[in-house]
Short mmCIF file of C-alpha atoms in Angstrom, two decimals:
data_model
loop_
_atom_site.label_atom_id
_atom_site.label_comp_id
_atom_site.label_asym_id
_atom_site.label_seq_id
_atom_site.Cartn_x
_atom_site.Cartn_y
_atom_site.Cartn_z
CA MET A 1 -68.56 -129.76 41.05
CA GLN A 2 -71.88 -131.44 41.60
CA ASP A 3 -72.06 -130.53 45.29
CA ASP A 4 -71.94 -126.89 44.35
CA PHE A 5 -75.69 -127.24 43.94
CA SER A 6 -76.60 -129.42 46.91
CA LEU A 7 -79.20 -128.00 49.29
CA GLU A 8 -76.80 -128.03 52.20
CA PRO A 9 -73.46 -126.93 50.79
CA ARG A 10 -70.31 -128.08 52.54
CA PRO A 11 -68.40 -125.22 54.14
CA GLY A 12 -66.40 -123.42 51.49
CA SER A 13 -68.12 -125.10 48.56
CA VAL A 14 -70.18 -122.03 47.67
CA ARG A 15 -68.23 -119.03 46.41
CA PRO A 16 -70.11 -115.88 47.46
CA GLY A 17 -70.76 -113.71 44.43
CA GLY A 18 -69.56 -116.45 42.11
CA ARG A 19 -71.41 -118.40 39.44
CA THR A 20 -73.31 -120.44 42.02
CA ALA A 21 -74.58 -117.39 43.84
CA ARG A 22 -75.63 -115.78 40.55
CA THR A 23 -77.45 -118.94 39.45
CA ARG A 24 -79.24 -119.13 42.77
CA GLN A 25 -80.32 -115.52 42.47
CA LEU A 26 -81.61 -116.04 38.91
CA VAL A 27 -83.57 -119.12 39.92
CA LEU A 28 -85.07 -117.60 43.07
CA ASP A 29 -86.06 -114.41 41.21
CA ALA A 30 -87.68 -116.50 38.49
CA ALA A 31 -89.48 -118.67 41.04
CA LEU A 32 -90.85 -115.65 42.90
CA ALA A 33 -92.10 -114.13 39.63
CA GLU A 34 -93.73 -117.44 38.61
CA VAL A 35 -95.39 -117.96 41.99
CA SER A 36 -96.68 -114.36 41.98
CA GLU A 37 -98.20 -114.79 38.53
CA SER A 38 -99.56 -118.32 38.69
CA GLY A 39 -99.98 -119.05 42.40
CA TYR A 40 -98.16 -121.81 44.16
CA ALA A 41 -100.08 -124.60 42.43
CA GLY A 42 -99.29 -123.39 38.90
CA VAL A 43 -95.51 -123.48 39.20
CA SER A 44 -93.14 -126.20 37.97
CA ILE A 45 -89.36 -126.65 37.98
CA GLU A 46 -89.43 -126.49 34.17
CA ARG A 47 -91.14 -123.09 34.12
CA ILE A 48 -88.80 -121.70 36.76
CA ALA A 49 -85.74 -122.93 34.82
CA LYS A 50 -87.05 -121.52 31.54
CA ARG A 51 -87.68 -118.11 33.07
CA ALA A 52 -84.27 -118.11 34.80
CA GLY A 53 -82.55 -119.09 31.55
CA VAL A 54 -80.91 -122.16 33.08
CA ALA A 55 -81.23 -125.88 32.38
CA PRO A 56 -84.01 -127.68 34.33
CA SER A 57 -81.35 -130.18 35.47
CA THR A 58 -79.55 -127.32 37.24
CA VAL A 59 -82.66 -126.56 39.27
CA TYR A 60 -83.48 -130.24 39.91
CA ARG A 61 -79.92 -130.95 41.06
CA ARG A 62 -79.81 -128.17 43.60
CA TRP A 63 -83.41 -127.99 44.86
CA ARG A 64 -85.17 -131.21 43.74
CA THR A 65 -88.72 -129.75 44.28
CA VAL A 66 -90.64 -126.50 43.89
CA GLU A 67 -91.18 -126.56 47.67
CA ASN A 68 -87.43 -126.43 48.23
CA VAL A 69 -87.04 -123.49 45.85
CA VAL A 70 -89.77 -121.56 47.66
CA LEU A 71 -88.28 -122.43 51.06
CA ASP A 72 -84.90 -121.20 49.79
CA ILE A 73 -86.45 -117.84 48.81
CA ALA A 74 -87.69 -117.52 52.38
CA ASP A 75 -84.28 -118.44 53.82
CA LYS A 76 -82.57 -115.90 51.62
CA ILE A 77 -85.05 -113.19 52.61
CA ALA A 78 -84.62 -113.94 56.31
CA THR A 79 -80.82 -114.07 56.32
CA GLU A 80 -80.34 -111.04 54.09
CA HIS A 81 -82.77 -108.69 55.73
CA ILE A 82 -83.23 -109.35 59.41
CA GLU A 83 -79.97 -108.81 61.27
CA LEU A 84 -80.26 -109.27 64.98
CA ALA A 85 -77.19 -108.10 66.90
CA PRO A 86 -77.66 -109.32 70.49
CA SER A 87 -78.19 -106.62 73.12
CA GLN A 88 -78.28 -106.85 76.90
CA ASP A 89 -82.05 -106.84 77.37
CA LEU A 90 -84.95 -108.73 75.89
CA GLU A 91 -87.05 -105.72 74.94
CA SER A 92 -84.20 -104.29 72.80
CA ASP A 93 -83.71 -107.66 71.11
CA LEU A 94 -87.43 -107.98 70.43
CA ARG A 95 -87.54 -104.41 69.12
CA ALA A 96 -84.81 -105.24 66.61
CA LEU A 97 -86.95 -108.19 65.51
CA THR A 98 -90.26 -106.35 65.20
CA ARG A 99 -88.64 -103.35 63.48
CA GLY A 100 -86.91 -105.86 61.20
CA ILE A 101 -90.32 -107.29 60.25
CA VAL A 102 -91.62 -103.80 59.38
CA THR A 103 -88.53 -103.12 57.25
CA LEU A 104 -88.69 -106.54 55.60
CA TYR A 105 -92.20 -106.08 54.25
CA ARG A 106 -91.45 -102.63 52.87
CA VAL A 107 -89.37 -104.47 50.24
CA PRO A 108 -91.89 -105.36 47.51
CA VAL A 109 -90.55 -108.85 46.68
CA HIS A 110 -90.72 -109.89 50.33
CA ARG A 111 -94.24 -108.64 50.68
CA THR A 112 -95.11 -110.43 47.44
CA TRP A 113 -93.61 -113.69 48.67
CA MET A 114 -95.61 -113.55 51.91
CA ASP A 115 -98.78 -112.44 50.09
CA VAL A 116 -98.58 -115.42 47.76
CA MET A 117 -97.83 -117.83 50.57
CA VAL A 118 -100.64 -116.62 52.86
CA SER A 119 -103.13 -116.67 50.00
CA SER A 120 -101.99 -120.10 48.78
CA ALA A 121 -101.78 -121.62 52.26
CA VAL A 122 -105.53 -121.23 52.70
CA ARG A 123 -106.19 -123.27 49.57
CA GLU A 124 -103.31 -125.74 49.23
CA GLU A 125 -101.82 -128.09 51.77
CA ARG A 126 -98.40 -128.00 50.11
CA ALA A 127 -98.22 -124.22 50.44
CA ARG A 128 -99.50 -124.43 54.01
CA ASP A 129 -96.72 -126.88 54.89
CA THR A 130 -94.09 -124.65 53.28
CA LEU A 131 -95.33 -121.53 55.07
CA HIS A 132 -95.53 -123.42 58.36
CA GLN A 133 -91.98 -124.75 57.98
CA THR A 134 -90.63 -121.32 57.04
CA LEU A 135 -92.21 -119.56 59.98
CA MET A 136 -91.37 -122.26 62.53
CA SER A 137 -87.77 -122.16 61.39
CA ARG A 138 -87.58 -118.37 61.70
CA ILE A 139 -89.27 -118.46 65.11
CA ALA A 140 -86.86 -121.15 66.34
CA THR A 141 -83.83 -119.15 65.19
CA THR A 142 -85.11 -115.89 66.63
CA SER A 143 -86.04 -117.42 69.96
CA ALA A 144 -82.31 -117.56 70.84
CA MET A 145 -82.78 -114.00 72.13
CA VAL A 146 -85.23 -115.33 74.72
CA GLU A 147 -82.80 -118.12 75.70
CA ARG A 148 -80.26 -115.40 76.42
CA ALA A 149 -82.83 -113.55 78.57
CA ILE A 150 -83.38 -116.77 80.55
CA LEU A 151 -79.60 -117.12 81.09
CA ARG A 152 -79.44 -113.50 82.30
CA GLY A 153 -82.30 -114.23 84.73
CA GLU A 154 -84.44 -111.61 83.02
CA VAL A 155 -87.37 -113.99 82.44
CA PRO A 156 -88.42 -117.21 84.24
CA PRO A 157 -86.45 -120.36 83.29
CA ASP A 158 -89.61 -122.14 82.05
CA THR A 159 -90.44 -119.37 79.57
CA ASP A 160 -91.77 -120.65 76.23
CA THR A 161 -89.08 -118.96 74.16
CA GLU A 162 -90.87 -119.41 70.83
CA GLU A 163 -94.14 -118.08 72.22
CA VAL A 164 -92.42 -114.80 73.15
CA VAL A 165 -91.37 -114.38 69.52
CA ARG A 166 -94.87 -115.30 68.30
CA VAL A 167 -96.68 -112.72 70.43
CA ALA A 168 -94.17 -110.00 69.47
CA ALA A 169 -94.67 -110.65 65.76
CA ALA A 170 -98.39 -111.49 65.75
CA PRO A 171 -99.90 -107.96 65.88
CA LEU A 172 -97.82 -106.96 62.83
CA TYR A 173 -98.99 -109.88 60.69
CA TYR A 174 -102.54 -109.46 62.04
CA ARG A 175 -102.55 -105.91 60.69
CA MET A 176 -101.01 -106.96 57.37
CA TYR A 177 -103.34 -109.86 56.58
CA ILE A 178 -106.43 -109.72 58.81
CA THR A 179 -107.40 -106.13 59.56
CA CYS A 180 -105.56 -104.90 56.43
CA GLU A 181 -103.92 -101.94 58.15
CA GLU A 182 -100.49 -100.34 57.85
CA ILE A 183 -97.59 -101.19 60.14
CA ASP A 184 -94.79 -98.90 61.30
CA GLU A 185 -91.90 -98.63 63.76
CA GLU A 186 -94.04 -97.22 66.56
CA ILE A 187 -96.34 -100.24 66.40
CA ALA A 188 -93.28 -102.51 66.22
CA ASP A 189 -91.83 -100.96 69.39
CA ARG A 190 -95.10 -101.44 71.23
CA CYS A 191 -95.21 -105.12 70.22
CA ALA A 192 -91.70 -105.62 71.60
CA ARG A 193 -92.56 -103.87 74.86
CA MET A 194 -95.70 -105.96 75.31
CA ALA A 195 -94.00 -109.30 74.62
CA ALA A 196 -91.10 -108.46 76.97
CA LEU A 197 -93.50 -107.44 79.73
CA ALA A 198 -95.53 -110.63 79.33
CA ALA A 199 -92.36 -112.77 79.39
CA ARG A 200 -90.93 -111.00 82.46
CA ASN A 201 -94.24 -111.48 84.29
CA GLY A 202 -94.23 -115.23 83.66
CA ILE A 203 -97.31 -115.22 81.44
CA LEU A 204 -95.57 -116.94 78.54
CA THR A 205 -94.31 -120.07 80.25
CA LYS A 206 -94.30 -123.53 78.69
CA ARG A 207 -97.61 -125.36 78.79
CA MET B 1 -143.33 -104.47 52.70
CA GLN B 2 -140.37 -103.20 50.81
CA ASP B 3 -138.42 -102.27 53.92
CA ASP B 4 -138.53 -105.87 55.01
CA PHE B 5 -135.37 -106.22 52.96
CA SER B 6 -133.56 -103.00 53.78
CA LEU B 7 -130.04 -103.36 55.19
CA GLU B 8 -130.99 -101.67 58.43
CA PRO B 9 -134.42 -102.94 59.32
CA ARG B 10 -136.65 -100.73 61.44
CA PRO B 11 -137.31 -102.20 64.87
CA GLY B 12 -140.01 -104.80 64.60
CA SER B 13 -139.93 -104.98 60.82
CA VAL B 14 -138.07 -108.29 60.77
CA ARG B 15 -139.99 -111.29 62.06
CA PRO B 16 -137.44 -113.67 63.60
CA GLY B 17 -137.85 -117.08 62.05
CA GLY B 18 -140.27 -115.69 59.49
CA ARG B 19 -140.03 -115.47 55.71
CA THR B 20 -137.51 -112.61 55.83
CA ALA B 21 -135.15 -114.47 58.12
CA ARG B 22 -135.42 -117.60 55.96
CA THR B 23 -134.72 -115.63 52.78
CA ARG B 24 -131.69 -113.98 54.40
CA GLN B 25 -130.38 -117.35 55.49
CA LEU B 26 -130.84 -118.82 51.98
CA VAL B 27 -129.07 -115.88 50.34
CA LEU B 28 -126.17 -115.78 52.81
CA ASP B 29 -125.66 -119.55 52.56
CA ALA B 30 -125.67 -119.30 48.77
CA ALA B 31 -123.25 -116.37 48.82
CA LEU B 32 -120.82 -118.19 51.09
CA ALA B 33 -120.92 -121.26 48.86
CA GLU B 34 -120.35 -119.12 45.75
CA VAL B 35 -117.48 -117.17 47.30
CA SER B 36 -115.87 -120.41 48.52
CA GLU B 37 -116.05 -121.95 45.05
CA SER B 38 -115.24 -118.99 42.81
CA GLY B 39 -113.36 -116.56 45.04
CA TYR B 40 -114.60 -113.12 45.80
CA ALA B 41 -114.00 -111.80 42.28
CA GLY B 42 -116.08 -114.51 40.57
CA VAL B 43 -119.33 -113.85 42.42
CA SER B 44 -122.34 -111.85 41.20
CA ILE B 45 -125.75 -111.03 42.64
CA GLU B 46 -127.31 -113.08 39.82
CA ARG B 47 -125.35 -116.20 40.72
CA ILE B 48 -126.11 -115.83 44.41
CA ALA B 49 -129.82 -115.39 43.69
CA LYS B 50 -129.92 -118.38 41.35
CA ARG B 51 -128.22 -120.61 43.91
CA ALA B 52 -130.50 -119.38 46.70
CA GLY B 53 -133.58 -119.97 44.54
CA VAL B 54 -134.82 -116.38 44.89
CA ALA B 55 -135.33 -113.57 42.38
CA PRO B 56 -132.27 -111.36 41.73
CA SER B 57 -134.46 -108.35 42.53
CA THR B 58 -134.92 -109.71 46.05
CA VAL B 59 -131.17 -109.72 46.58
CA TYR B 60 -130.66 -106.32 44.89
CA ARG B 61 -133.41 -104.73 46.96
CA ARG B 62 -132.05 -105.86 50.28
CA TRP B 63 -128.26 -105.79 49.74
CA ARG B 64 -127.62 -103.80 46.55
CA THR B 65 -124.02 -105.16 46.10
CA VAL B 66 -122.03 -108.37 46.57
CA GLU B 67 -119.92 -106.49 49.14
CA ASN B 68 -123.01 -105.89 51.28
CA VAL B 69 -123.98 -109.56 51.10
CA VAL B 70 -120.52 -110.63 52.22
CA LEU B 71 -120.48 -108.01 54.98
CA ASP B 72 -123.88 -109.30 56.13
CA ILE B 73 -122.48 -112.85 56.38
CA ALA B 74 -119.78 -111.48 58.67
CA ASP B 75 -122.31 -109.57 60.79
CA LYS B 76 -124.46 -112.65 61.15
CA ILE B 77 -121.46 -114.76 62.16
CA ALA B 78 -120.35 -112.22 64.74
CA THR B 79 -123.75 -111.64 66.33
CA GLU B 80 -124.76 -115.30 66.38
CA HIS B 81 -121.59 -116.77 67.74
CA ILE B 82 -119.68 -114.39 69.96
CA GLU B 83 -121.71 -113.50 73.02
CA LEU B 84 -119.91 -111.25 75.43
CA ALA B 85 -121.65 -110.91 78.77
CA PRO B 86 -119.82 -108.11 80.65
CA SER B 87 -117.87 -109.16 83.75
CA GLN B 88 -116.16 -107.09 86.42
CA ASP B 89 -112.60 -107.32 85.13
CA LEU B 90 -110.90 -106.81 81.80
CA GLU B 91 -109.09 -110.13 81.69
CA SER B 92 -112.35 -112.05 82.07
CA ASP B 93 -113.97 -109.98 79.33
CA LEU B 94 -110.99 -110.51 77.03
CA ARG B 95 -111.01 -114.24 77.79
CA ALA B 96 -114.65 -114.44 76.70
CA LEU B 97 -113.60 -112.74 73.47
CA THR B 98 -110.55 -114.89 72.71
CA ARG B 99 -112.37 -118.11 73.63
CA GLY B 100 -115.21 -116.90 71.43
CA ILE B 101 -112.78 -116.59 68.53
CA VAL B 102 -111.54 -120.15 69.06
CA THR B 103 -115.13 -121.43 69.15
CA LEU B 104 -116.14 -119.37 66.13
CA TYR B 105 -113.54 -120.87 63.83
CA ARG B 106 -114.37 -124.43 64.86
CA VAL B 107 -117.60 -123.92 62.86
CA PRO B 108 -116.65 -124.84 59.29
CA VAL B 109 -118.65 -122.11 57.50
CA HIS B 110 -117.06 -119.41 59.62
CA ARG B 111 -113.59 -120.73 58.97
CA THR B 112 -114.46 -120.91 55.27
CA TRP B 113 -115.67 -117.32 55.22
CA MET B 114 -112.47 -116.05 56.84
CA ASP B 115 -110.29 -118.32 54.65
CA VAL B 116 -111.86 -116.92 51.50
CA MET B 117 -111.61 -113.35 52.72
CA VAL B 118 -107.96 -113.59 53.81
CA SER B 119 -106.99 -115.30 50.58
CA SER B 120 -108.97 -112.83 48.43
CA ALA B 121 -107.83 -109.74 50.35
CA VAL B 122 -104.24 -110.33 49.25
CA ARG B 123 -105.27 -110.26 45.61
CA GLU B 124 -108.30 -107.95 45.36
CA GLU B 125 -108.81 -104.48 46.73
CA ARG B 126 -112.58 -104.95 47.04
CA ALA B 127 -112.12 -108.00 49.24
CA ARG B 128 -109.45 -106.18 51.25
CA ASP B 129 -111.86 -103.31 51.90
CA THR B 130 -114.62 -105.69 52.94
CA LEU B 131 -112.35 -107.62 55.31
CA HIS B 132 -110.96 -104.37 56.73
CA GLN B 133 -114.49 -102.99 57.33
CA THR B 134 -115.65 -106.22 58.94
CA LEU B 135 -112.73 -106.45 61.33
CA MET B 136 -112.71 -102.75 62.25
CA SER B 137 -116.41 -102.96 63.00
CA ARG B 138 -115.97 -106.03 65.22
CA ILE B 139 -112.98 -104.44 66.99
CA ALA B 140 -114.93 -101.22 67.61
CA THR B 141 -117.90 -103.13 69.06
CA THR B 142 -115.71 -105.36 71.21
CA SER B 143 -113.62 -102.49 72.54
CA ALA B 144 -116.58 -101.47 74.74
CA MET B 145 -115.15 -103.92 77.28
CA VAL B 146 -112.00 -101.79 77.49
CA GLU B 147 -114.08 -98.61 77.88
CA ARG B 148 -115.70 -100.25 80.90
CA ALA B 149 -112.23 -101.07 82.30
CA ILE B 150 -111.28 -97.38 81.93
CA LEU B 151 -114.45 -96.36 83.81
CA ARG B 152 -113.62 -98.81 86.59
CA GLY B 153 -110.10 -97.33 86.80
CA GLU B 154 -108.60 -100.71 85.92
CA VAL B 155 -106.56 -99.33 83.00
CA PRO B 156 -105.24 -95.80 82.25
CA PRO B 157 -107.80 -93.34 80.81
CA ASP B 158 -105.73 -92.82 77.62
CA THR B 159 -105.75 -96.55 76.80
CA ASP B 160 -106.17 -97.30 73.10
CA THR B 161 -109.27 -99.44 73.57
CA GLU B 162 -109.18 -100.96 70.08
CA GLU B 163 -105.50 -101.81 70.36
CA VAL B 164 -106.21 -103.93 73.45
CA VAL B 165 -108.67 -105.98 71.40
CA ARG B 166 -106.20 -106.25 68.52
CA VAL B 167 -103.34 -107.62 70.62
CA ALA B 168 -105.66 -110.09 72.37
CA ALA B 169 -106.91 -111.47 69.04
CA ALA B 170 -103.71 -111.23 67.00
CA PRO B 171 -101.86 -114.37 68.21
CA LEU B 172 -104.91 -116.49 67.34
CA TYR B 173 -105.17 -115.21 63.75
CA TYR B 174 -101.36 -115.33 63.44
CA ARG B 175 -101.50 -119.05 64.22
CA MET B 176 -104.44 -119.63 61.88
CA TYR B 177 -103.08 -117.83 58.82
CA ILE B 178 -99.34 -117.22 59.21
CA THR B 179 -97.69 -120.05 61.14
CA CYS B 180 -100.56 -122.43 60.24
CA GLU B 181 -100.89 -123.90 63.72
CA GLU B 182 -103.86 -125.01 65.78
CA ILE B 183 -105.57 -122.75 68.34
CA ASP B 184 -107.26 -123.78 71.57
CA GLU B 185 -108.74 -122.41 74.80
CA GLU B 186 -105.43 -122.47 76.67
CA ILE B 187 -103.83 -120.26 74.03
CA ALA B 188 -106.92 -118.04 74.09
CA ASP B 189 -106.64 -117.58 77.87
CA ARG B 190 -102.96 -116.64 77.57
CA CYS B 191 -103.78 -114.03 74.92
CA ALA B 192 -106.38 -112.47 77.23
CA ARG B 193 -103.96 -112.44 80.17
CA MET B 194 -101.23 -110.81 78.08
CA ALA B 195 -103.48 -108.10 76.63
CA ALA B 196 -104.94 -107.28 80.06
CA LEU B 197 -101.45 -107.06 81.60
CA ALA B 198 -100.22 -104.78 78.81
CA ALA B 199 -103.28 -102.53 79.16
CA ARG B 200 -103.00 -102.31 82.95
CA ASN B 201 -99.31 -101.40 82.62
CA GLY B 202 -100.07 -98.52 80.28
CA ILE B 203 -98.30 -100.01 77.29
CA LEU B 204 -101.32 -99.79 75.02
CA THR B 205 -102.09 -96.09 75.27
CA LYS B 206 -103.21 -93.90 72.37
CA ARG B 207 -100.44 -92.75 70.06
#
């Protein structure tokens, strides 16, 4: 079953909770531990495989590169921990997102992943590309809530949907990595309110 | 003239362009180069002094610790490069600030300083404290523009003046260090508009 390990599994080819899922978990845990200890530049497929207790060929077959392993950690974090059930107004949707960010980074491994990536991105182009890809992908996915607000007529049709997500999330990350302050739900709610207000008032339209 | 080198010079004790100013410039340049090469943890007063071509006692007398040297770099950057002439409305004042941030980080040494600090802050508590102090000090100074808006009656009296500055600046730093995207004047103007709108609408009041 070679395709069991392909990056984009065919529907039904991955058995949740089965051997594949367990292997993935082992490898991603090992990769996160390696990256935390050695920084992004110090990590290799061989070291990840050794730590996970699997054959290097298993890791190569499924992920091909360290970048892909690290991107997969980010995907797993995002899909497991931010659940966004659509509501009927943009501010509620954005609040679910910003509260989700606060919750996400209370989990130590997620905070560690982002710490390592932010720190590495400053120094290494490869890490910067990976972080950029991860965030742009999350922003694109999340911006569906703004598309729905456009369809409801809640915000102008030329709203820059991704920019609304950016400005809602930005003050949280700014506190985490620039001013080095705590974040909490009250701050998250305020971010959502501000981004919704700006979107409704047509300030966040496409350039 | 021992006080020539004190951290808080008495008025008139520092001759602009004189020997003191030149020594400060040499030391701060050397410190920035050292921090860029070795990270915050690898730097000592002795190494900074050697690189600057001055006696270690000169550096000890004026700054006492590496932290104070690095904080002084930040102060110098802020005072030299962000000039905020007060206007008659909050959005204009905020625009001067956000455009000032864009301009500031086009200067390579300033970008380097912030890169090193953000990267170090994740890993070292000392660097985190220094970055936190630097940013809180800049935010406090800059928030005077929001105080003036309160006095004019432009925003509610219970506005969290520092929060207005935070949300105006946040999307710029978020792009620089989290999504790894470019920043420009158009983005800066939008940040100012959004923060001013949120403040006027009473969303950014004290908690």
